[in-house]
XYZ file of C-alpha atoms in Angstrom:
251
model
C 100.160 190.775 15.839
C 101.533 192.875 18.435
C 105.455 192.410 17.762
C 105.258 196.253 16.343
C 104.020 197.478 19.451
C 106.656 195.594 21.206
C 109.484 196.953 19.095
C 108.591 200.580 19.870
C 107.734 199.644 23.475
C 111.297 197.883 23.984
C 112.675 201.314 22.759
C 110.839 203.226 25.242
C 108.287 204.728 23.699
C 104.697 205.573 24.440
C 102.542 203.696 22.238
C 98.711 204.883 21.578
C 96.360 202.800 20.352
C 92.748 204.060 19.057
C 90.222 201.948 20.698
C 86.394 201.317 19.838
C 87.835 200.643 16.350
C 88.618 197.155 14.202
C 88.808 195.328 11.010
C 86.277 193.370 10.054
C 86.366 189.980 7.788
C 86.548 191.890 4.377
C 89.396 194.363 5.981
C 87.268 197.617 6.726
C 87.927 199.600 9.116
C 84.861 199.303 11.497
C 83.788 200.477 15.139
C 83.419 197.766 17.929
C 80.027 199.636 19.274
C 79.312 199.809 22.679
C 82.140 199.386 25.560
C 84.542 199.442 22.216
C 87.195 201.296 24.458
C 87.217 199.382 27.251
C 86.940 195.901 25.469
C 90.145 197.047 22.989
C 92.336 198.187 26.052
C 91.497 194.570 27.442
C 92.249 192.794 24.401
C 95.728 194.496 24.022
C 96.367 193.748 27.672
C 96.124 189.783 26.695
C 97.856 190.350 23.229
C 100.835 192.350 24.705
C 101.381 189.476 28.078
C 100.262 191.928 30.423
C 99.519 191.360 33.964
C 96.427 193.280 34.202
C 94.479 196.136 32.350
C 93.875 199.402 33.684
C 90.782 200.862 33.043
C 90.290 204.781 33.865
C 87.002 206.317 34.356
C 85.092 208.894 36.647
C 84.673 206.673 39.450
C 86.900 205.032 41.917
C 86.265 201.500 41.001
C 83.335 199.579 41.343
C 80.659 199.969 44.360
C 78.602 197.942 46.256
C 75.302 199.990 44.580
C 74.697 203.191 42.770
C 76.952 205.736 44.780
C 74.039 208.210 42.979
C 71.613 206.559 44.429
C 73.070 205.756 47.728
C 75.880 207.900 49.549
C 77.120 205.430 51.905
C 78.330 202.644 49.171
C 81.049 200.977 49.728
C 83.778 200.389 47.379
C 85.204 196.774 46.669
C 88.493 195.958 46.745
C 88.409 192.354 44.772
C 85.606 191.228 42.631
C 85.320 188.060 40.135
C 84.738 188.002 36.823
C 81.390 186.417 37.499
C 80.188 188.338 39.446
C 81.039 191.782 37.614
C 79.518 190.216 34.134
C 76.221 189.549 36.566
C 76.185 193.186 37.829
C 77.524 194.961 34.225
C 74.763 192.740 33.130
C 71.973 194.299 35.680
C 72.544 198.070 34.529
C 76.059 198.504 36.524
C 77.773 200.891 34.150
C 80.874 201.190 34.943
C 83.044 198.559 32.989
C 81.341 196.802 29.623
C 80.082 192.897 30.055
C 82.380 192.362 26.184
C 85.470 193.915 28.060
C 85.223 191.725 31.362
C 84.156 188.488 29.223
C 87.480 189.562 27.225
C 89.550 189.743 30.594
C 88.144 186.130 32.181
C 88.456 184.356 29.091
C 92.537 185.749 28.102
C 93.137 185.858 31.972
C 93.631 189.629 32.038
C 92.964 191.060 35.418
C 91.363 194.670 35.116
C 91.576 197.536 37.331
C 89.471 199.562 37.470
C 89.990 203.078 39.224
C 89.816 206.974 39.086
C 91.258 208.909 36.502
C 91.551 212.071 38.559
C 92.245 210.368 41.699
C 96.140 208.338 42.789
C 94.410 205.483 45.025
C 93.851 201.648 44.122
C 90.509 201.116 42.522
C 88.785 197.640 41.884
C 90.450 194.676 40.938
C 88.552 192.408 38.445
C 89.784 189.043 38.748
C 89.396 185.037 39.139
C 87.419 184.083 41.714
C 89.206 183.014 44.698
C 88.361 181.441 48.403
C 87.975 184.100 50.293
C 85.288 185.611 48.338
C 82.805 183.822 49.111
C 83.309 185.462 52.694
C 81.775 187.630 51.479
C 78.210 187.002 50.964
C 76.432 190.108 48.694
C 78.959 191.773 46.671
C 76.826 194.301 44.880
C 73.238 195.420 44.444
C 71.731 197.378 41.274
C 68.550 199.347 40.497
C 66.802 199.121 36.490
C 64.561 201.615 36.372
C 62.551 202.203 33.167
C 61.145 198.652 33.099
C 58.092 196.947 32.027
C 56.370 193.677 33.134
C 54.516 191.658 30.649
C 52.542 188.810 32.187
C 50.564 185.704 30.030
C 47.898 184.337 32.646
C 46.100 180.837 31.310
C 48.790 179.441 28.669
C 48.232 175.866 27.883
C 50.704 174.073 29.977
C 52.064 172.224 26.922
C 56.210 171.767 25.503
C 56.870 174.007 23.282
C 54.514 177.096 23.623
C 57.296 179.003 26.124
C 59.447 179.040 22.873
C 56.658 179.826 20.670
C 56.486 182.738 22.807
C 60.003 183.975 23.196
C 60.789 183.229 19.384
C 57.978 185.810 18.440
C 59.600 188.466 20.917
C 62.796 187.599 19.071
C 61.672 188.334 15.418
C 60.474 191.541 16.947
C 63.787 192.262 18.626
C 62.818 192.271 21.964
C 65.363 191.842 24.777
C 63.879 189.516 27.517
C 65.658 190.045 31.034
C 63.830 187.701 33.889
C 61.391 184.669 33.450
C 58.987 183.418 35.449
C 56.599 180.450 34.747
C 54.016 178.926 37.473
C 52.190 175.868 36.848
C 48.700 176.631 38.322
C 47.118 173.344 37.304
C 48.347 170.217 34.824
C 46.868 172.150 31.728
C 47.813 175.822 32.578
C 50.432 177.912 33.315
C 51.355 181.671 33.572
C 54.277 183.305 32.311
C 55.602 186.571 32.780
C 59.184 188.624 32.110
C 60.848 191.722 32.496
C 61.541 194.354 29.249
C 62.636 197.445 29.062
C 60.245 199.936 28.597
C 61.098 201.576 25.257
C 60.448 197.557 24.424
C 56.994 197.605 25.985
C 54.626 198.634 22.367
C 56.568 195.909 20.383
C 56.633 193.065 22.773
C 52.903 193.799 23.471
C 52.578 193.195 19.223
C 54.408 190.466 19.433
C 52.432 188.302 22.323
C 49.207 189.520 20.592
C 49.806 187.962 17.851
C 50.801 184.661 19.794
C 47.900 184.392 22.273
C 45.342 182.328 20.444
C 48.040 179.799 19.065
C 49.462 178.910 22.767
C 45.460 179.419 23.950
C 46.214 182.383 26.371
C 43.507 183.594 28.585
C 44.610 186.810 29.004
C 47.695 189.248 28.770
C 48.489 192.125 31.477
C 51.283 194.308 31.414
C 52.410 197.331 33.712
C 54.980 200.472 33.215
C 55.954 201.380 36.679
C 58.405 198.434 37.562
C 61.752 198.892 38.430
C 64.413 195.231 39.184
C 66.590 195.375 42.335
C 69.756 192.810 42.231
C 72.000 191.421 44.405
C 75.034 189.743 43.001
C 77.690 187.448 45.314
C 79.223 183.996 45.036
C 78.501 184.079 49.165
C 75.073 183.564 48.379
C 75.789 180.049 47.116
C 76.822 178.916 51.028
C 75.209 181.173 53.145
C 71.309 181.423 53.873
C 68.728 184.309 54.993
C 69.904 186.392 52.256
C 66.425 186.368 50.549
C 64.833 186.873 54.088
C 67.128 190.316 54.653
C 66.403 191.399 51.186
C 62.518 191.743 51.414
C 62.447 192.758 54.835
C 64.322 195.799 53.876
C 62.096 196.094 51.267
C 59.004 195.876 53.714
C 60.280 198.065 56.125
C 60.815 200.612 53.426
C 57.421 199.966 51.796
């Protein structure tokens, strides 16, 4: 109910509201965990009517890559909802996926921008045309992966979610999948954890192997994922093709 906030704010007054904190179903006070602050300020934004949601942090908005990593990234101006839940999703830190999931679903643009600085940051919006101009919106680096790879499962329904049910009673967070047919009774299967995951999903496909008749299980350490994210990509080709042969050039 927000009509108390509205009384105080049609008196004009500044009204603070403690974020990363809620009620839950029995009344208790409880905190929202991660991204609590920026998911609370986007939730009053829709509440209140609000045109969009200003969200102030130690950046300037949201960047092509890792300004970190890479000196010369650009900021953007404009980005969908889509495509910022994508790249929140691939290790972009900057704005929480529950906040921007928040904003697309009440219609609550967020902006995201400097708290030190007085220039426009990044709006977070609805996709629109002119978007898809352009083609990569974003790239991200996860580093601290792992790689766990099942070579020789029977190539039979049901074993994938054999698998990926025992990695969920062990609490493992899956990121990418890959399955290959080799031949019409095997396949190999192989996704992406992070590392701290590594010791428990290795358990946890041990114990599976000789029920889905696995040949043998491999897993490696030293992996890192590199992402692009754009809506582009869905009408314009050779994306793939520039992607790895930056990669190769940089070996």
């Amino acid at each position: 109910d927000a009509e108390r906030i509205h009384k105080q704010l049609d008196k004009g007054r500044i009204v603070i509201v403690a974020g990363f904190q809620g009620i839950d179903e029995n009344e208790n006070i409880t905190t929202l965990g991660r991204g609590g602050s920026d998911t609370t300020a986007v939730v009053l934004a829709a509440a209140l009517g609000a045109e969009q949601c200003e969200i102030y942090t130690d950046v300037d908005g949201i960047h092509t890559t890792d300004p970190r990593i890479f000196k010369n990234a650009a900021k953007i101006e404009q980005i969908s909802y889509d495509e910022m839940l994508e790249l929140a999703s691939l290790g972009a830190g900057v704005i929480y996926t529950r906040a921007v999931e928040c904003g697309k679903n009440y219609d609550v643009k967020i902006h995201v921008r400097s708290s030190t600085e007085e220039k426009e940051g990044t709006i977070i919006t609805h996709e629109v045309p002119q978007m898809e101009g352009v083609v990569v919106s974003g790239a991200t680096v996860q580093k601290d992966m792992a790689k766990i790879g099942l070579v020789g499962v029977d190539n039979v329904p049901g074993n994938a979610a054999k698998i990926f049910a025992c990695l969920a009673k062990a609490k493992v967070v899956v990121n990418d999948i890959v399955q290959t047919e080799v031949s019409a009774k095997k396949a190999n299967l192989s996704f992406m954890i992070g590392i701290s995951d590594l010791a428990a999903a290795r358990e946890a496909v041990e114990r599976i192997k000789e029920e889905v008749n696995c040949e043998s299980i491999l897993a490696r350490d030293d992996i890192a994922e590199i992402s692009v994210v754009g809506v582009g990509m869905r009408t314009h080709y050779g994306v793939a093709d520039k992607m790895f042969s930056a990669l190769a050039k940089a070996k």
